[in-house]
Amino acid sequence: MHISLERVQASLLGVRIGDALGMPVETMSPEEIQLATNGMGITTFVDAIQKRLKVQSEFKAGESTDDWQLTRVVAESLIASDGYNQEDMARRHVQAAAETTAGWGGTTQGSTEELRRCFANQPGGRNPWTVAEAKPGLGAGNGVAMKVAPLALAIYLREQVLGTSFDASTAFATAKYTELLWRLTHSHVDALHTAYAIAMAMQWCQVRPITNHAEAREFLHWLQEDWRCIHPPSNWGDYTPTLERLRWVEARLGQPNQLAEGLAPGWLAIDSVPYALGIFLSYPTDGRTALLTCVNSGIDTDTTAAICGSLIGANCGFAGFPEEWRNFRPDFQEAIDLGTQLFEVFAQRAKVSPHA
């Protein structure tokens, strides 16, 4: 088995591209998007159209939001720590919040504030290893799945350097560190389960790139079986809802309207993350169609497109995206550079230490 530098770079670039494509219409419904674009929908990078998110309403074409910001945080922590370090990851989330919270959900903002208070020895703090307190209506969003790409790739790199086949060892490691990342900001298990599914999809693409629906179904069959045979401890809670969504996706590959009807992509991970996965599996080698489908489906457009973009990049490398998208802004190079650093650290030293 082999993982290429290009596909690591392209996966992070896919987050950056998807985030920027979805940014202009985040919060808007599909109908609002069509009305605002004279029925054309979003076809490329444009200035912000939506007006509900005040800070982002001033963004220019190609700018990014929290999806890229926090994916970058995860990648930078892994690189700087030569592995996974829960405290460093938490501190970098706190630092990122101090810079900007544009696009951040209430769950991530509140949880990061708890971490800040912990480090400052202030009342109301929560240490990074403790799961955030469950609160009505919070903790089940897309915030873990949107930033899991660097972690999934780092774990896979480590396993390959150590000579481990893509089996239970990889699945257990992925589950362990995805849970640690989840503990920082979220409380509902749906946010954990769906992030794990995205991480495993990203790793599967390194072993067997997906080029058609038959291969996509093979992956979905494997993932469902993996969940039954190699699943983490009982503290992960009920994962039946995620499996049900995976079955829905499998039955409707290549039918984006039916995927959207059953999953209602929005702010909840249990629907929007399987939707993003389903769009990727429907168009696994066509980044333009996949990402624009996510964007024009509305609501959490930057996140569904960022997740889908990370998978397209991991599966296809740079060829998965139109050349004009890859080179739209000079600062897109930042994603490629981070991919290079991630590859060099984990391909050469392959350390993913729990520090937990």
Coordinates of C-alpha atoms in Angstrom, one line a residue:
M1 CA 0.0 0.0 0.0
H2 CA 1.1 3.5 -0.7
I3 CA 0.0 7.1 0.1
S4 CA 1.2 9.8 -2.2
L5 CA 2.4 13.3 -1.3
E6 CA 0.1 14.7 -3.9
R7 CA -3.1 13.2 -2.5
V8 CA -2.2 14.5 1.0
Q9 CA -1.7 18.0 -0.5
A10 CA -4.8 17.8 -2.6
S11 CA -6.9 16.7 0.3
L12 CA -6.1 19.8 2.3
L13 CA -6.5 21.9 -0.8
G14 CA -9.9 20.3 -1.3
V15 CA -10.9 21.7 2.1
R16 CA -9.7 25.1 1.1
I17 CA -11.5 25.1 -2.2
G18 CA -14.8 23.7 -0.9
D19 CA -14.9 26.1 2.0
A20 CA -14.3 29.1 -0.4
L21 CA -16.9 27.9 -2.9
G22 CA -19.5 27.5 -0.2
M23 CA -18.8 30.6 1.7
P24 CA -20.8 33.1 -0.4
V25 CA -24.2 31.3 0.2
E26 CA -23.8 29.7 3.7
T27 CA -27.2 29.8 5.5
M28 CA -29.2 30.2 2.2
S29 CA -31.7 27.7 1.0
P30 CA -31.4 26.1 -2.5
E31 CA -34.3 28.3 -3.6
E32 CA -32.6 31.4 -2.3
I33 CA -29.4 30.5 -4.1
Q34 CA -31.2 30.0 -7.4
L35 CA -33.1 33.3 -7.0
A36 CA -29.9 35.2 -6.1
T37 CA -28.0 33.8 -9.1
N38 CA -30.8 34.2 -11.8
G39 CA -31.3 30.5 -11.8
M40 CA -27.7 29.6 -12.5
G41 CA -26.6 28.5 -9.1
I42 CA -23.1 28.9 -7.9
T43 CA -20.6 27.9 -10.6
T44 CA -17.3 29.2 -9.3
F45 CA -15.8 31.5 -6.6
V46 CA -17.8 34.7 -6.0
D47 CA -18.1 37.4 -3.4
A48 CA -20.4 36.8 -0.4
I49 CA -24.1 36.8 -1.3
Q50 CA -25.7 35.9 2.0
K51 CA -26.4 38.6 4.6
R52 CA -27.2 36.6 7.7
L53 CA -23.7 36.2 8.9
K54 CA -22.5 39.7 9.3
V55 CA -18.7 39.2 9.2
Q56 CA -18.8 36.8 6.3
S57 CA -21.1 39.1 4.3
E58 CA -18.1 41.2 3.5
F59 CA -15.9 38.4 2.3
K60 CA -14.5 38.4 -1.2
A61 CA -14.3 35.6 -3.7
G62 CA -12.0 32.8 -2.5
E63 CA -11.9 33.7 1.1
S64 CA -12.2 31.0 3.7
T65 CA -14.2 30.5 6.9
D66 CA -13.9 28.2 10.0
D67 CA -13.7 25.0 7.9
W68 CA -10.3 25.9 6.6
Q69 CA -9.3 27.8 9.7
L70 CA -9.8 24.8 12.0
T71 CA -8.5 22.2 9.5
R72 CA -5.3 24.3 9.5
V73 CA -5.3 24.3 13.3
V74 CA -5.4 20.5 13.4
A75 CA -2.7 20.1 10.7
E76 CA -0.4 22.6 12.4
S77 CA -0.8 20.9 15.8
L78 CA 0.0 17.5 14.4
I79 CA 3.1 18.9 12.6
A80 CA 4.4 20.9 15.5
S81 CA 3.8 18.1 18.0
D82 CA 5.2 15.3 15.7
G83 CA 1.9 13.6 16.5
Y84 CA -1.4 14.0 18.4
N85 CA -1.1 16.1 21.5
Q86 CA -4.4 16.9 23.1
E87 CA -3.2 20.0 25.1
D88 CA -1.5 21.5 22.1
M89 CA -4.6 20.9 20.0
A90 CA -6.8 22.6 22.6
R91 CA -4.5 25.6 22.9
R92 CA -4.4 26.1 19.2
H93 CA -8.2 26.1 19.1
V94 CA -8.2 28.8 21.8
Q95 CA -5.6 30.8 19.8
A96 CA -7.7 30.5 16.7
A97 CA -10.8 31.8 18.5
A98 CA -8.9 34.8 19.6
E99 CA -8.0 35.6 16.0
T100 CA -11.5 35.2 14.5
T101 CA -14.7 33.1 15.0
A102 CA -16.1 33.9 11.6
G103 CA -18.4 31.0 10.7
W104 CA -17.9 29.2 14.0
G105 CA -21.0 27.4 15.4
G106 CA -22.2 28.0 18.9
T107 CA -21.0 24.6 20.0
T108 CA -17.4 25.2 19.0
Q109 CA -17.4 28.7 20.3
G110 CA -18.7 27.8 23.7
S111 CA -16.5 24.7 24.1
T112 CA -13.4 26.7 23.1
E113 CA -14.2 29.3 25.6
E114 CA -14.4 26.6 28.3
L115 CA -10.9 25.5 27.2
R116 CA -9.6 29.0 27.4
R117 CA -11.0 29.4 30.9
C118 CA -9.3 26.1 31.9
F119 CA -5.9 27.3 30.7
A120 CA -6.4 30.7 32.4
N121 CA -7.5 29.0 35.7
Q122 CA -10.9 30.8 35.5
P123 CA -14.3 29.6 36.7
G124 CA -16.2 27.6 34.1
G125 CA -13.1 26.0 32.6
R126 CA -13.0 22.4 31.2
N127 CA -9.9 20.4 30.7
P128 CA -9.3 19.2 27.1
W129 CA -9.8 15.5 27.9
T130 CA -13.3 15.9 29.4
V131 CA -16.2 15.7 27.0
A132 CA -18.2 19.0 26.8
E133 CA -21.4 19.0 28.8
A134 CA -24.4 18.1 26.6
K135 CA -26.7 21.0 26.1
P136 CA -30.1 21.0 24.3
G137 CA -29.7 21.8 20.6
L138 CA -25.9 21.9 20.7
G139 CA -23.0 19.4 20.3
A140 CA -24.3 17.5 17.2
G141 CA -23.0 19.7 14.4
N142 CA -20.5 19.3 11.7
G143 CA -17.5 20.8 13.4
V144 CA -15.5 17.6 13.9
A145 CA -16.0 16.1 10.4
M146 CA -15.0 19.3 8.7
K147 CA -11.5 19.3 10.3
V148 CA -10.7 15.6 10.5
A149 CA -8.8 15.3 7.2
P150 CA -5.3 16.0 8.5
L151 CA -5.8 13.6 11.4
A152 CA -7.0 10.8 9.1
L153 CA -4.1 11.2 6.8
A154 CA -1.5 11.4 9.6
I155 CA -2.8 8.2 11.1
Y156 CA -2.7 6.4 7.8
L157 CA 0.8 7.6 7.1
R158 CA 2.0 6.3 10.5
E159 CA 0.4 2.9 9.9
Q160 CA 2.0 2.5 6.5
V161 CA 5.5 3.5 7.8
L162 CA 5.1 1.0 10.6
G163 CA 4.2 -1.6 8.1
T164 CA 0.6 -2.1 9.3
S165 CA -2.0 -3.2 6.8
F166 CA -5.2 -1.4 6.4
D167 CA -7.1 -3.3 9.0
A168 CA -8.3 -3.3 12.6
S169 CA -5.2 -1.5 13.8
T170 CA -5.9 1.5 11.5
A171 CA -9.5 1.6 12.4
F172 CA -8.8 1.5 16.2
A173 CA -6.2 4.2 15.9
T174 CA -8.5 6.4 13.8
A175 CA -11.3 5.9 16.3
K176 CA -9.1 6.7 19.3
Y177 CA -7.8 10.0 17.9
T178 CA -11.0 11.1 16.3
E179 CA -12.6 10.7 19.7
L180 CA -10.0 12.9 21.3
L181 CA -10.5 15.6 18.7
W182 CA -14.3 15.3 19.3
R183 CA -13.9 15.7 23.0
L184 CA -12.4 19.2 22.5
T185 CA -15.6 20.8 21.2
H186 CA -18.6 18.5 20.9
S187 CA -20.8 16.3 23.1
H188 CA -23.2 14.4 20.9
V189 CA -22.1 11.0 19.5
D190 CA -23.5 11.7 16.1
A191 CA -20.7 14.3 15.6
L192 CA -18.2 11.6 16.5
H193 CA -19.6 8.8 14.4
T194 CA -19.9 10.9 11.3
A195 CA -16.4 12.3 11.6
Y196 CA -15.1 8.7 12.0
A197 CA -16.9 7.7 8.8
I198 CA -15.2 10.6 6.9
A199 CA -11.8 9.7 8.3
M200 CA -12.2 6.0 7.2
A201 CA -13.4 7.1 3.7
M202 CA -10.3 9.2 3.4
Q203 CA -8.1 6.3 4.3
W204 CA -9.9 3.9 2.1
C205 CA -9.2 6.1 -0.9
Q206 CA -5.5 5.6 -0.3
V207 CA -5.8 1.9 -0.5
R208 CA -8.4 1.6 -3.3
P209 CA -9.2 4.9 -5.1
I210 CA -12.9 5.0 -5.9
T211 CA -13.8 5.5 -9.6
N212 CA -17.4 4.3 -9.9
H213 CA -20.6 3.4 -8.0
A214 CA -19.7 -0.3 -7.7
E215 CA -16.5 0.7 -5.9
A216 CA -18.3 3.2 -3.8
R217 CA -20.8 0.5 -2.7
E218 CA -17.8 -1.8 -1.9
F219 CA -16.5 0.9 0.5
L220 CA -19.9 1.4 2.1
H221 CA -20.3 -2.4 2.7
W222 CA -16.8 -2.5 4.2
L223 CA -17.5 0.5 6.5
Q224 CA -20.7 -0.9 7.8
E225 CA -19.0 -4.2 8.5
D226 CA -16.1 -2.4 10.1
W227 CA -18.5 -0.7 12.4
R228 CA -19.9 -4.0 13.6
C229 CA -16.6 -5.9 14.0
I230 CA -14.0 -3.2 14.8
H231 CA -16.0 -0.7 16.7
P232 CA -14.7 1.3 19.7
P233 CA -15.9 0.8 23.3
S234 CA -19.4 1.3 24.4
N235 CA -18.8 4.9 25.5
W236 CA -19.3 5.8 21.8
G237 CA -23.0 5.3 22.3
D238 CA -25.6 4.3 19.7
Y239 CA -24.2 4.4 16.2
T240 CA -27.3 3.0 14.5
P241 CA -28.4 6.4 13.1
T242 CA -25.2 6.8 11.3
L243 CA -25.4 3.3 9.8
E244 CA -29.0 4.0 8.7
R245 CA -27.7 7.1 6.9
L246 CA -25.0 5.1 5.2
R247 CA -27.6 2.6 3.9
W248 CA -29.6 5.5 2.6
V249 CA -26.5 6.8 0.8
E250 CA -25.8 3.4 -0.7
A251 CA -29.3 3.1 -2.2
R252 CA -29.2 6.5 -3.8
L253 CA -25.7 7.0 -5.3
G254 CA -25.8 9.3 -8.2
Q255 CA -29.2 10.7 -7.2
P256 CA -28.4 14.0 -5.4
N257 CA -32.0 15.1 -5.2
Q258 CA -33.0 11.9 -3.4
L259 CA -29.9 12.1 -1.2
A260 CA -30.9 15.6 -0.1
E261 CA -34.6 14.7 0.4
G262 CA -33.7 11.9 2.9
L263 CA -30.8 13.6 4.6
A264 CA -31.8 17.3 4.6
P265 CA -28.2 18.6 4.6
G266 CA -28.0 21.4 7.2
W267 CA -26.4 22.1 10.5
L268 CA -26.6 18.6 12.0
A269 CA -23.8 16.1 11.4
I270 CA -26.1 13.1 11.2
D271 CA -27.6 14.4 8.0
S272 CA -25.1 16.8 6.4
V273 CA -22.0 14.7 6.8
P274 CA -23.5 11.6 5.2
Y275 CA -24.8 13.8 2.5
A276 CA -21.4 15.2 1.7
L277 CA -20.0 11.6 1.7
G278 CA -22.9 10.6 -0.6
I279 CA -22.2 13.3 -3.1
F280 CA -18.5 12.4 -3.1
L281 CA -19.3 8.7 -3.7
S282 CA -21.7 9.7 -6.4
Y283 CA -19.1 11.8 -8.3
P284 CA -15.8 10.4 -6.9
T285 CA -13.6 11.7 -9.8
D286 CA -15.5 14.9 -10.7
G287 CA -14.7 17.5 -8.2
R288 CA -16.5 20.3 -10.1
T289 CA -19.8 18.5 -10.1
A290 CA -19.5 17.2 -6.6
L291 CA -18.6 20.5 -4.9
L292 CA -21.1 22.6 -6.8
T293 CA -23.8 20.1 -6.0
C294 CA -22.9 20.5 -2.3
V295 CA -22.9 24.2 -2.5
N296 CA -26.1 24.6 -4.4
S297 CA -27.9 22.3 -1.9
G298 CA -27.8 25.2 0.5
I299 CA -27.5 25.8 4.3
D300 CA -24.1 24.7 5.6
T301 CA -22.6 25.0 2.1
D302 CA -19.0 25.7 3.0
T303 CA -18.8 22.7 5.3
T304 CA -20.5 20.1 3.0
A305 CA -18.3 21.3 0.2
A306 CA -15.1 21.3 2.3
I307 CA -15.8 17.7 3.5
C308 CA -16.5 16.6 0.0
G309 CA -13.4 18.5 -1.3
S310 CA -11.2 16.8 1.2
L311 CA -12.4 13.4 -0.1
I312 CA -12.0 14.3 -3.8
G313 CA -8.4 15.4 -3.2
A314 CA -7.6 12.3 -1.2
N315 CA -9.1 10.1 -3.9
C316 CA -7.9 11.9 -7.1
G317 CA -5.1 14.2 -6.2
F318 CA -5.0 17.6 -8.0
A319 CA -6.7 16.2 -11.1
G320 CA -9.9 16.0 -9.1
F321 CA -10.3 19.8 -9.3
P322 CA -10.4 22.2 -12.3
E323 CA -7.1 24.0 -12.8
E324 CA -8.7 27.4 -12.5
W325 CA -9.9 26.5 -9.0
R326 CA -6.6 25.2 -7.9
N327 CA -4.9 28.4 -8.8
F328 CA -7.7 30.9 -8.0
R329 CA -5.8 32.7 -5.2
P330 CA -2.1 32.7 -4.2
D331 CA -3.0 31.8 -0.6
F332 CA -4.4 28.5 -1.8
Q333 CA -0.8 27.4 -1.8
E334 CA -0.9 27.4 2.0
A335 CA -3.0 24.2 1.9
I336 CA -0.5 22.5 -0.4
D337 CA 2.4 23.6 1.8
L338 CA 0.7 22.2 5.0
G339 CA 0.1 19.0 3.1
T340 CA 3.8 18.8 2.3
Q341 CA 4.8 19.3 5.9
L342 CA 2.2 16.8 7.2
F343 CA 3.5 14.2 4.7
E344 CA 7.2 14.8 5.6
V345 CA 6.6 14.6 9.4
F346 CA 4.5 11.5 9.4
A347 CA 6.1 9.6 6.5
Q348 CA 9.5 10.1 7.9
R349 CA 9.0 9.8 11.7
A350 CA 5.4 8.4 11.9
K351 CA 4.7 9.4 15.5
V352 CA 1.1 9.8 16.6
S353 CA 1.4 9.9 20.5
P354 CA -1.8 10.1 22.6
H355 CA -0.5 12.4 25.4
A356 CA -3.7 11.5 27.1

